[in-house]
Coordinates of N, CA and C and ligand atoms in Angstrom, one line a residue:
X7 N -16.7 -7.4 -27.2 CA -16.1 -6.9 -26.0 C -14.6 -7.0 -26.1
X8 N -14.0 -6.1 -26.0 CA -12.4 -5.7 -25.8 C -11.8 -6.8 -24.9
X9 N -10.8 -7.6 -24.7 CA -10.0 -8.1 -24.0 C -9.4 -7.6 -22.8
X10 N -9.5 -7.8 -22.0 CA -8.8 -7.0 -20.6 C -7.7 -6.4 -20.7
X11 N -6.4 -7.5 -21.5 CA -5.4 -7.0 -21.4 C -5.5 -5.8 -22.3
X12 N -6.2 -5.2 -23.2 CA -6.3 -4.4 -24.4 C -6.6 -3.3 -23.3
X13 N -7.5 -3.5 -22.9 CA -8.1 -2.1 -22.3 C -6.9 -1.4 -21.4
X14 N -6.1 -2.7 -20.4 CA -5.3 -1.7 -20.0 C -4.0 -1.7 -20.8
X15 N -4.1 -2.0 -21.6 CA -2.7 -1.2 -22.3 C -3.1 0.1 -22.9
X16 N -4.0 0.2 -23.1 CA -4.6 1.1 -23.6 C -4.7 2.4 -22.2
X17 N -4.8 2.2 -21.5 CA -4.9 3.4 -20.4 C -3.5 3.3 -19.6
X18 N -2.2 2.4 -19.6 CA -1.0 2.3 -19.3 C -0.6 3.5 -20.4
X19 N -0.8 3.3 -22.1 CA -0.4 4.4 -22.8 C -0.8 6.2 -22.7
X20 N -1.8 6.1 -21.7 CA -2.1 7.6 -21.5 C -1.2 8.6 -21.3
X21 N -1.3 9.8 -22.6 CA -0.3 10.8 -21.5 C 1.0 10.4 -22.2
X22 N 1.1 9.5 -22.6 CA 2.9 9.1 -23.0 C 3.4 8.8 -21.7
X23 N 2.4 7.5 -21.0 CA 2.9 7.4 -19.9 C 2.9 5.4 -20.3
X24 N 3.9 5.1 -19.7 CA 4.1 3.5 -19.8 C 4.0 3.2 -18.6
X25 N 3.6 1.9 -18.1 CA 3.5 1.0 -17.5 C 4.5 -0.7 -17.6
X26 N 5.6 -0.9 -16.8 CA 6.2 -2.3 -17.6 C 6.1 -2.7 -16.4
X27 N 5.8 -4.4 -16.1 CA 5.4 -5.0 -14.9 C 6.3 -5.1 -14.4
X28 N 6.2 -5.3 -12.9 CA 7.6 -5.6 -12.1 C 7.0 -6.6 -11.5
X29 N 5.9 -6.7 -10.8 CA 5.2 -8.1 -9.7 C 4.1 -8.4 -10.3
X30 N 3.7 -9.6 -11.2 CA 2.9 -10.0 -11.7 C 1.8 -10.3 -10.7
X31 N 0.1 -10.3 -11.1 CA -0.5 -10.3 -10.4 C -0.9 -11.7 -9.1
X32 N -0.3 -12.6 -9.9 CA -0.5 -14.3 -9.4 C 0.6 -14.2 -8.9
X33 N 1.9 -13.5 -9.1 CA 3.3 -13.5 -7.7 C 3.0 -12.7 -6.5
X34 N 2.2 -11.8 -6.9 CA 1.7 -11.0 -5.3 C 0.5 -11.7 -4.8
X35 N -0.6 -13.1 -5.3 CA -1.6 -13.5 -4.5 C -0.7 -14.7 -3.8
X36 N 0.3 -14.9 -4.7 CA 0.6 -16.1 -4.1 C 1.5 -15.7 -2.7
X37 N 2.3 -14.6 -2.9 CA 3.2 -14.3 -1.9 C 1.8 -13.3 -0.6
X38 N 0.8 -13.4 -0.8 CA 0.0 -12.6 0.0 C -0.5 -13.9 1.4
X39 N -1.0 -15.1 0.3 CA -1.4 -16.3 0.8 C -0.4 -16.6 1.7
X40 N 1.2 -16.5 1.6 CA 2.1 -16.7 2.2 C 2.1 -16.0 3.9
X41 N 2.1 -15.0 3.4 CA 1.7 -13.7 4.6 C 0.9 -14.0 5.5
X42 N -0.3 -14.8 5.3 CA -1.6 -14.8 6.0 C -0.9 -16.2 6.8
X43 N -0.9 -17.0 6.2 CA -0.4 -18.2 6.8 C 0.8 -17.8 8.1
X44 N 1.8 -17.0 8.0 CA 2.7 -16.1 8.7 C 2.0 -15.9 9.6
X45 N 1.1 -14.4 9.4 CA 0.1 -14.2 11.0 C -0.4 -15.0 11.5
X46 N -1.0 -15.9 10.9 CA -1.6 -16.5 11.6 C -1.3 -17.6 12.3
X47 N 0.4 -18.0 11.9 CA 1.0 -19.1 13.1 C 2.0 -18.1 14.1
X48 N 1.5 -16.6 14.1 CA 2.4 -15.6 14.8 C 1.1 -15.9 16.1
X49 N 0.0 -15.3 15.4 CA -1.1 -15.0 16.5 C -2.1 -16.4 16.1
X50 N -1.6 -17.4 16.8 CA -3.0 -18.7 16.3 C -4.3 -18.6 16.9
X51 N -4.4 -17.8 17.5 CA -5.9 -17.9 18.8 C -6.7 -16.8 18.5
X52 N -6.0 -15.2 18.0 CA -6.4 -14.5 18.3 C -7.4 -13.8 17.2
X53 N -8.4 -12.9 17.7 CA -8.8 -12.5 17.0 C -8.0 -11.2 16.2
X54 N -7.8 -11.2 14.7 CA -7.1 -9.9 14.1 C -8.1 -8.6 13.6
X55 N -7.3 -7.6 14.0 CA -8.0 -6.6 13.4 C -6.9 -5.4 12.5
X56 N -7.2 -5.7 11.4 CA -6.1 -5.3 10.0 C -7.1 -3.7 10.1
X57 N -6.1 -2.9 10.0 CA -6.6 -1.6 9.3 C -5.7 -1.1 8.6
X58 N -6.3 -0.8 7.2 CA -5.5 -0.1 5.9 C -5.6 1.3 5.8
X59 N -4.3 1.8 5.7 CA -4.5 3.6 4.9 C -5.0 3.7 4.0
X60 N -5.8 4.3 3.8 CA -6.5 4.3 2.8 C -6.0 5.5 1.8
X61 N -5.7 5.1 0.0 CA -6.7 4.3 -0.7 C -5.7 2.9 -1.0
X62 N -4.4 3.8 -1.0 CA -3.7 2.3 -1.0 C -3.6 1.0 -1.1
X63 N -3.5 0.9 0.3 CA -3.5 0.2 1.2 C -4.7 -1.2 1.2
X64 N -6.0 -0.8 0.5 CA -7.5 -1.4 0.8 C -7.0 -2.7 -0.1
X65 N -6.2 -3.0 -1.0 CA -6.0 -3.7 -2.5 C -5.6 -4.9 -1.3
X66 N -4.5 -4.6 -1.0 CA -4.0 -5.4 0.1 C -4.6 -6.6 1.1
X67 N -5.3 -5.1 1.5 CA -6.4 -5.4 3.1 C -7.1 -6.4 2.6
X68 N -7.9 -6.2 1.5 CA -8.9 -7.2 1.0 C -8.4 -8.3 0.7
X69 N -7.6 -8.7 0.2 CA -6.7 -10.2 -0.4 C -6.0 -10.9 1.0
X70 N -5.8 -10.0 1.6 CA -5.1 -10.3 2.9 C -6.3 -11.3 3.9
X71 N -7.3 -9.8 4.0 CA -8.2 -10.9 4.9 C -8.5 -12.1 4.2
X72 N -9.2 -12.5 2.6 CA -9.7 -13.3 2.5 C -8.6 -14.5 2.8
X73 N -7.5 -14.0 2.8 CA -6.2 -15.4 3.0 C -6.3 -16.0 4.5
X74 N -6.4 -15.2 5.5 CA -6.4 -14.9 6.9 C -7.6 -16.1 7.3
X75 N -7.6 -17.3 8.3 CA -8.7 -18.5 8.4 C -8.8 -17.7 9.9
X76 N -9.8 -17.8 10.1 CA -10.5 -17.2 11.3 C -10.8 -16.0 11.6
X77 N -11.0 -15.2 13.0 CA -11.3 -14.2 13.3 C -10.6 -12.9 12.8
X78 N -11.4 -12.4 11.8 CA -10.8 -11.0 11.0 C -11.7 -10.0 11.2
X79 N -11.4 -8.7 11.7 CA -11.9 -7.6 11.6 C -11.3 -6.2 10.8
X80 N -12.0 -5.5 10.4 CA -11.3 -4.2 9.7 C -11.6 -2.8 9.7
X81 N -10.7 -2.2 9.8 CA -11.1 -0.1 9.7 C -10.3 0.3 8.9
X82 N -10.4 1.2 8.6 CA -9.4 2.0 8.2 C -9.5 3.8 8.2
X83 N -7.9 4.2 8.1 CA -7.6 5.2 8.6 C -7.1 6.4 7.1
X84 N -7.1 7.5 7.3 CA -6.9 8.3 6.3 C -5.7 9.5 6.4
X85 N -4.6 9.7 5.8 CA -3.4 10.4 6.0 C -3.2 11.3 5.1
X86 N -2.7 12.4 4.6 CA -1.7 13.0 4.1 C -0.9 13.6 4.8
X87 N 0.1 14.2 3.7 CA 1.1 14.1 3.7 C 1.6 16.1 3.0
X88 N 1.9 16.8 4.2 CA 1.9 18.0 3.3 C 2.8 18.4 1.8
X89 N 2.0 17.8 1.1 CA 2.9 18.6 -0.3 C 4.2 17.5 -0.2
X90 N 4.8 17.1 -1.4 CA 5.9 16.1 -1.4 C 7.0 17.2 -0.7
X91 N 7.3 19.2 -0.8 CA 8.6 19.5 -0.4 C 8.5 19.0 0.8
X92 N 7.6 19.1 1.8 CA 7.5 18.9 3.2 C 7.6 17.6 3.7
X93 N 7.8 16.6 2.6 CA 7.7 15.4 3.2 C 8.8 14.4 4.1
X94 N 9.6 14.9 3.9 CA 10.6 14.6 4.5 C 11.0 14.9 6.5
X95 N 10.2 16.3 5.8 CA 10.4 16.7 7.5 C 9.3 16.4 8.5
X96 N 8.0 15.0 8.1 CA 7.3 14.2 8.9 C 5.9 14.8 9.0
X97 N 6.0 15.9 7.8 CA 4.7 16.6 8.2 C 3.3 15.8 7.9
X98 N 3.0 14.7 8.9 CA 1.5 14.1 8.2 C 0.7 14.3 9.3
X99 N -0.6 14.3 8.3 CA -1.5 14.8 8.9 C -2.8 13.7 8.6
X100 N -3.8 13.5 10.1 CA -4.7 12.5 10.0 C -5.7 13.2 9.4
X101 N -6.5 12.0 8.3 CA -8.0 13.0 7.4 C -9.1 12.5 7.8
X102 N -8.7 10.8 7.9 CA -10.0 10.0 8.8 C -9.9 9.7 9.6
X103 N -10.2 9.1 10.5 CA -9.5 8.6 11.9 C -10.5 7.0 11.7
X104 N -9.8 6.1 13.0 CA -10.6 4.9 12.8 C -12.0 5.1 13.2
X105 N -12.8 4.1 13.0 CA -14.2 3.9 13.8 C -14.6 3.6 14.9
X106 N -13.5 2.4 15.3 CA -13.5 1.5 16.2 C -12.2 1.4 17.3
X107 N -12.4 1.8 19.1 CA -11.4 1.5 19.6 C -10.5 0.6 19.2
X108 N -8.8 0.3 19.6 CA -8.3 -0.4 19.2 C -7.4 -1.0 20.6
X109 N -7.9 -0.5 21.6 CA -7.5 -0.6 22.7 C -7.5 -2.3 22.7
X110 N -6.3 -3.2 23.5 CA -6.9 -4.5 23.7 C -6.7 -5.2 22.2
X111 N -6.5 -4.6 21.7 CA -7.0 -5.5 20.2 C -5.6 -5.8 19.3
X112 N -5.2 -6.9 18.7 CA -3.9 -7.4 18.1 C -4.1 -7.0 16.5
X113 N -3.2 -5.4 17.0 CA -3.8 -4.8 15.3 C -2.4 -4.8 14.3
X114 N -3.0 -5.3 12.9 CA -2.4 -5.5 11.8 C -2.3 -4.2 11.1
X115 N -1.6 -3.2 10.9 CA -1.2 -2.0 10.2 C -1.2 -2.3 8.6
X116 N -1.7 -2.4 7.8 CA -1.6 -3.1 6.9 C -1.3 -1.8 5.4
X117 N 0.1 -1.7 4.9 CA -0.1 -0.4 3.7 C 0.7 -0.9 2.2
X118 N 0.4 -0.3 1.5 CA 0.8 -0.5 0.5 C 2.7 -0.6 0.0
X119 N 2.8 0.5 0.9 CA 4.4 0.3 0.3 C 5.3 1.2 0.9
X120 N 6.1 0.8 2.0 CA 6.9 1.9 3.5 C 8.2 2.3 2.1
X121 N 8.0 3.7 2.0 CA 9.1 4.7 1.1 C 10.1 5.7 2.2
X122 N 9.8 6.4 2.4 CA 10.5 7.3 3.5 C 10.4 6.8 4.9
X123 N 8.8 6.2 5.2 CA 8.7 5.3 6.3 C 8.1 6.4 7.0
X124 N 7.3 7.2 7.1 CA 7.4 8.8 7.5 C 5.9 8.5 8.4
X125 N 5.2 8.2 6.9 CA 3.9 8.1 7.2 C 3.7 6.7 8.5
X126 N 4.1 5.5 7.9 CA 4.0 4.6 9.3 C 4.8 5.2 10.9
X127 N 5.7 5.6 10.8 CA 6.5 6.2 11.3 C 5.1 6.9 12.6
X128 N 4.4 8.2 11.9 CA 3.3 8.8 12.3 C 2.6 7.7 12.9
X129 N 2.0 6.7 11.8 CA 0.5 6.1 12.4 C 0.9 5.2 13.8
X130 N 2.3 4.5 13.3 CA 2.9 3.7 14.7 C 2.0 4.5 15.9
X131 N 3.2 5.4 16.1 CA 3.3 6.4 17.2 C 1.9 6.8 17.8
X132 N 0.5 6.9 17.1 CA -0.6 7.1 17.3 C -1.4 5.7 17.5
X133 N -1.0 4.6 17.0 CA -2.1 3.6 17.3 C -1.0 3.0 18.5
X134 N 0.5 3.8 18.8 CA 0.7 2.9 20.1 C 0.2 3.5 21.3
X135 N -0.2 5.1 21.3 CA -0.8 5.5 22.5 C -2.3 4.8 22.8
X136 N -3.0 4.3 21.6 CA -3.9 3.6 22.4 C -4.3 2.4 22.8
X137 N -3.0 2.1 23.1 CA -2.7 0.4 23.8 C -3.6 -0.9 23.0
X138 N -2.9 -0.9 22.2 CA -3.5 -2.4 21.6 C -2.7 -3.4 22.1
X139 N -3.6 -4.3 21.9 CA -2.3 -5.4 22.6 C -1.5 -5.9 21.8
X140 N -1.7 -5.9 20.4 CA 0.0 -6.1 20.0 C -0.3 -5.3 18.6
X141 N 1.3 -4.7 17.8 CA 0.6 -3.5 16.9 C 1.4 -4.5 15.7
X142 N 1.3 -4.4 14.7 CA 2.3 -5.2 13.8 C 2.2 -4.3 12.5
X143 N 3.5 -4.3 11.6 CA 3.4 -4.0 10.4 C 3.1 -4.6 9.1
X144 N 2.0 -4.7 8.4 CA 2.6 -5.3 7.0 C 2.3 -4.7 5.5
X145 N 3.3 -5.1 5.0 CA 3.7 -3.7 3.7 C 3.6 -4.9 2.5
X146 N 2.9 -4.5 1.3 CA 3.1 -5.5 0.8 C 4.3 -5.0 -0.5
X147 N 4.8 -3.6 -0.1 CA 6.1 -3.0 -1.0 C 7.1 -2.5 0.2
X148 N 8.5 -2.5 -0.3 CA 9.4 -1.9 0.4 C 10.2 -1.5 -0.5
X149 N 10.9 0.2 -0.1 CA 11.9 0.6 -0.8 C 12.9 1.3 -0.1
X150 N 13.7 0.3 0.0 CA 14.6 0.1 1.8 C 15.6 1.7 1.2
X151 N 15.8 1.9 0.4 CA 16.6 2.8 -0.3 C 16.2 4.5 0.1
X152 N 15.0 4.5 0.0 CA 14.4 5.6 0.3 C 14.0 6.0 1.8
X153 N 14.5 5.0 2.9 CA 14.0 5.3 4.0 C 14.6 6.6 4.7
X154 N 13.6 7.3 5.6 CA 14.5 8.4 6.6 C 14.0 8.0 7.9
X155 N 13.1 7.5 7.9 CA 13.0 6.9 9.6 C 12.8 6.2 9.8
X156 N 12.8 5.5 10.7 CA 13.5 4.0 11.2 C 12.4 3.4 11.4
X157 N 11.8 3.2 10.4 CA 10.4 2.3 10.4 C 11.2 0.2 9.9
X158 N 10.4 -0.3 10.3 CA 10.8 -2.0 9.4 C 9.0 -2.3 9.3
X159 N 8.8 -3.1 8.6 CA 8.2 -4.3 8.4 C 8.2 -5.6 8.9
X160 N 7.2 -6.0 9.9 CA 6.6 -7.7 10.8 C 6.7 -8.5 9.6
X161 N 6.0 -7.8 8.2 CA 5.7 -8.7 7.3 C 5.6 -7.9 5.9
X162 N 6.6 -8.4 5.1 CA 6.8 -7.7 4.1 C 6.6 -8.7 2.4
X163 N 5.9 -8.1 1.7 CA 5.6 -9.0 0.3 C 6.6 -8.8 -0.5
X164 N 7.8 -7.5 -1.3 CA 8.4 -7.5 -1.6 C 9.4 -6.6 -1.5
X165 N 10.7 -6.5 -1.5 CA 11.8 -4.8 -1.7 C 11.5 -4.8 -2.9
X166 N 11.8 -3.7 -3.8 CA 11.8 -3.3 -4.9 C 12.8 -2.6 -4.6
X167 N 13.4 -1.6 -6.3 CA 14.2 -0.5 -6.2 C 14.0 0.2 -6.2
X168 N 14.1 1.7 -6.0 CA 13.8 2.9 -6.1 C 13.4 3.2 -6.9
X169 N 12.3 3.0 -7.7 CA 11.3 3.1 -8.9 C 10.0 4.0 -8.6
X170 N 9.6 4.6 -8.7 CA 7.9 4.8 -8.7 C 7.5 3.3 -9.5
X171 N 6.4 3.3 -8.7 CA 5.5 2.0 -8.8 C 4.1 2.4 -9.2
X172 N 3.4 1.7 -9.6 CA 1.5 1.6 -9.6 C 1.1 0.7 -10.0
X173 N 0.0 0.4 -9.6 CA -0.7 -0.6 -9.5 C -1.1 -1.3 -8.5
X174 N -2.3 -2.3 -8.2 CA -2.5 -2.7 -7.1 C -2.5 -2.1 -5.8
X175 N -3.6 -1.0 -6.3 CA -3.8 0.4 -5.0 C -2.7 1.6 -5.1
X176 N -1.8 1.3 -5.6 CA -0.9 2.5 -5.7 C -1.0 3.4 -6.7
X177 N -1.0 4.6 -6.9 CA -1.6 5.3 -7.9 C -0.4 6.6 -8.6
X178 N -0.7 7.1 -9.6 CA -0.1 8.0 -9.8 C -1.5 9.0 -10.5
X179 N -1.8 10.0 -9.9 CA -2.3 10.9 -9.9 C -3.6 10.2 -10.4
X180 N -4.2 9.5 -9.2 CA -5.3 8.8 -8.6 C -5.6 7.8 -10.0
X181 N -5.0 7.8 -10.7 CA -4.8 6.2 -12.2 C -4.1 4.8 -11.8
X182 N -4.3 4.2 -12.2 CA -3.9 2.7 -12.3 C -4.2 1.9 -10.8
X183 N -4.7 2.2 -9.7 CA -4.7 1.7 -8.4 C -5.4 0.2 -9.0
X184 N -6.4 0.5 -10.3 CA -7.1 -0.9 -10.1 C -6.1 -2.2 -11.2
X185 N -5.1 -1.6 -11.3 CA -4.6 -2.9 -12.5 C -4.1 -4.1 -11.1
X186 N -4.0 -5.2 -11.4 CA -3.7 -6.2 -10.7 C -2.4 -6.5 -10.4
X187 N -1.0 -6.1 -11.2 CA -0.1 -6.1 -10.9 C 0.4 -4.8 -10.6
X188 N 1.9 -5.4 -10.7 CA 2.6 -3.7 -9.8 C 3.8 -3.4 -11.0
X189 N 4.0 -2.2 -11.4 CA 4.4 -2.1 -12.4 C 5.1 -0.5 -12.5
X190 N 6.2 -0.8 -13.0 CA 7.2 0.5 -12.9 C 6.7 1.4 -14.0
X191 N 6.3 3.2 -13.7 CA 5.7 3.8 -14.5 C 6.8 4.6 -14.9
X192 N 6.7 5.2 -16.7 CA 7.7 5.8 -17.1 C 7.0 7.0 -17.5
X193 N 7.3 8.1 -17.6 CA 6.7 9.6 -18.8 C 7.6 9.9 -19.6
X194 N 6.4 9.8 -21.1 CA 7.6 10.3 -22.0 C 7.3 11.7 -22.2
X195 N 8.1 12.6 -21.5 CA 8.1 13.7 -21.1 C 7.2 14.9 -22.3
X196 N 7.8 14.5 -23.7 CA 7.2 15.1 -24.6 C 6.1 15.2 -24.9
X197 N 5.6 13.6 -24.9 CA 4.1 13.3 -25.3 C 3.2 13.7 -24.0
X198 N 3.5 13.7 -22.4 CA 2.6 14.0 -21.3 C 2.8 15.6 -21.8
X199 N 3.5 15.7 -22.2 CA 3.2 17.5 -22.6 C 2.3 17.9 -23.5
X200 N 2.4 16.9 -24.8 CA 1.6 17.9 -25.8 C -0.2 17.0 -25.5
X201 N 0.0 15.9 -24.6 CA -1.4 15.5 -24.1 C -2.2 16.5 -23.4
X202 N -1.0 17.3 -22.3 CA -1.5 18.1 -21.4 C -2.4 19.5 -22.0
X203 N -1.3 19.8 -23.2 CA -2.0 21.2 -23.9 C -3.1 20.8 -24.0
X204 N -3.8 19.6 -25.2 CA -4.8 19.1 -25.8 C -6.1 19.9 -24.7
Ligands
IMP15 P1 6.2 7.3 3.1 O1 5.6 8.0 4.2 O2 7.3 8.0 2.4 O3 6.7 5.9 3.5 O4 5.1 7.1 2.0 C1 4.3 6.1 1.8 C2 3.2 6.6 0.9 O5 3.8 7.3 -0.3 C3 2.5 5.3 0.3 O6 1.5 5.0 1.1 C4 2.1 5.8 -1.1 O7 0.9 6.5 -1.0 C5 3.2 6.8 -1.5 N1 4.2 6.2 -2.4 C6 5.5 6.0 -2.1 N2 6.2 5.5 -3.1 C7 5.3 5.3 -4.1 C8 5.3 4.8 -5.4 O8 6.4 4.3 -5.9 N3 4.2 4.8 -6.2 C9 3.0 5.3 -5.7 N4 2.9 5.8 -4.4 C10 4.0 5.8 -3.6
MG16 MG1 -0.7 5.2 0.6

């Protein structure tokens, strides 16, 4: 059997595309564990209900709740985003909706990584018309650089720089969501070319 690390160097190389880490996988459980402990001396009584954008977002959701000691619930919601030209001017659009009212309920927003801030921006605005009782943000990326609307983070894992990222649910053309850390992706423009012909 192949070594783990082997395999994914091996699919980091696809395409003439690199992978070099930026958040190792044991600095985002440990800073996640951190997080949970946070909510939970924010809201000590209450019961939580985390919902993740999905596909994101779920890498999170999951590590999150298991950190979280007591009453945890979860849904999740589904978004795009028309086409990257349009993105700027807030065009998102709902694909799944939740399952479960949220009315009454102290919900945890939970996403991968506020960039433009466009998308939370949207979901805000929609999970505050249906009166939860308290709405919170937590992002386990920030790229304060890139924002256009005035979104923040309750609870944030890391800023980064203006990088594309993948890993740990974040994807580049639906690849790498499952590697465990988070890692700045490069194209060596030539080689994703003459892969593409192939
Ligand atoms: P926003 O609406 O611009 O804040 O976009 C947030 C969404 O864009 C995230 O949920 C990701 O799906 C995607 N995104 C933003 N930056 C990156 C990145 O560096 N790598 C992968 N996806 C990203
Ligand atoms: Mg996302």
């Amino acid at each position: 059997m192949p070594k783990p690390r082997k395999i994914r160097q091996r699919a980091a190389n696809r395409r003439g595309e690199r992978v070099k880490i930026l958040i190792s996988g044991g600095r985002i459980q440990r800073r996640i564990q951190a997080i949970a402990k946070q909510i939970r001396r924010d809201f000590p009584d209450e019961p939580l209900h985390l919902v993740s954008v999905l596909k994101g977002g779920v890498f999170f959701l999951t590590d999150l709740a298991r950190s979280i000691a007591g009453e945890v619930s979860f849904d999740f919601i589904a978004v795009s985003s028309y086409g990257k030209a349009t993105r700027s001017s807030g065009q998102v659009r709902l694909t799944r909706d939740l399952d479960s009212s949220i009315e009454g309920k102290t919900v945890i927003l939970v996403e991968d990584i506020l960039d433009t801030g466009m998308t939370l921006q949207y979901l805000l605005k929609l999970f505050q018309q249906r009166k939860p009782k308290h709405l919170r943000v937590a992002v386990l990326l920030d790229k304060p650089e890139r924002r256009v609307a005035p979104v923040r983070a309750d609870y944030l894992g890391f800023s980064i720089p203006n990088e594309f990222v993948v890993g740990y649910g974040l994807d580049y053309a639906e690849r790498y969501r499952n590697l465990p850390y988070v890692g700045v992706l490069s194209l060596d423009s030539k080689l994703a070319k003459k892969a593409a012909e192939k």
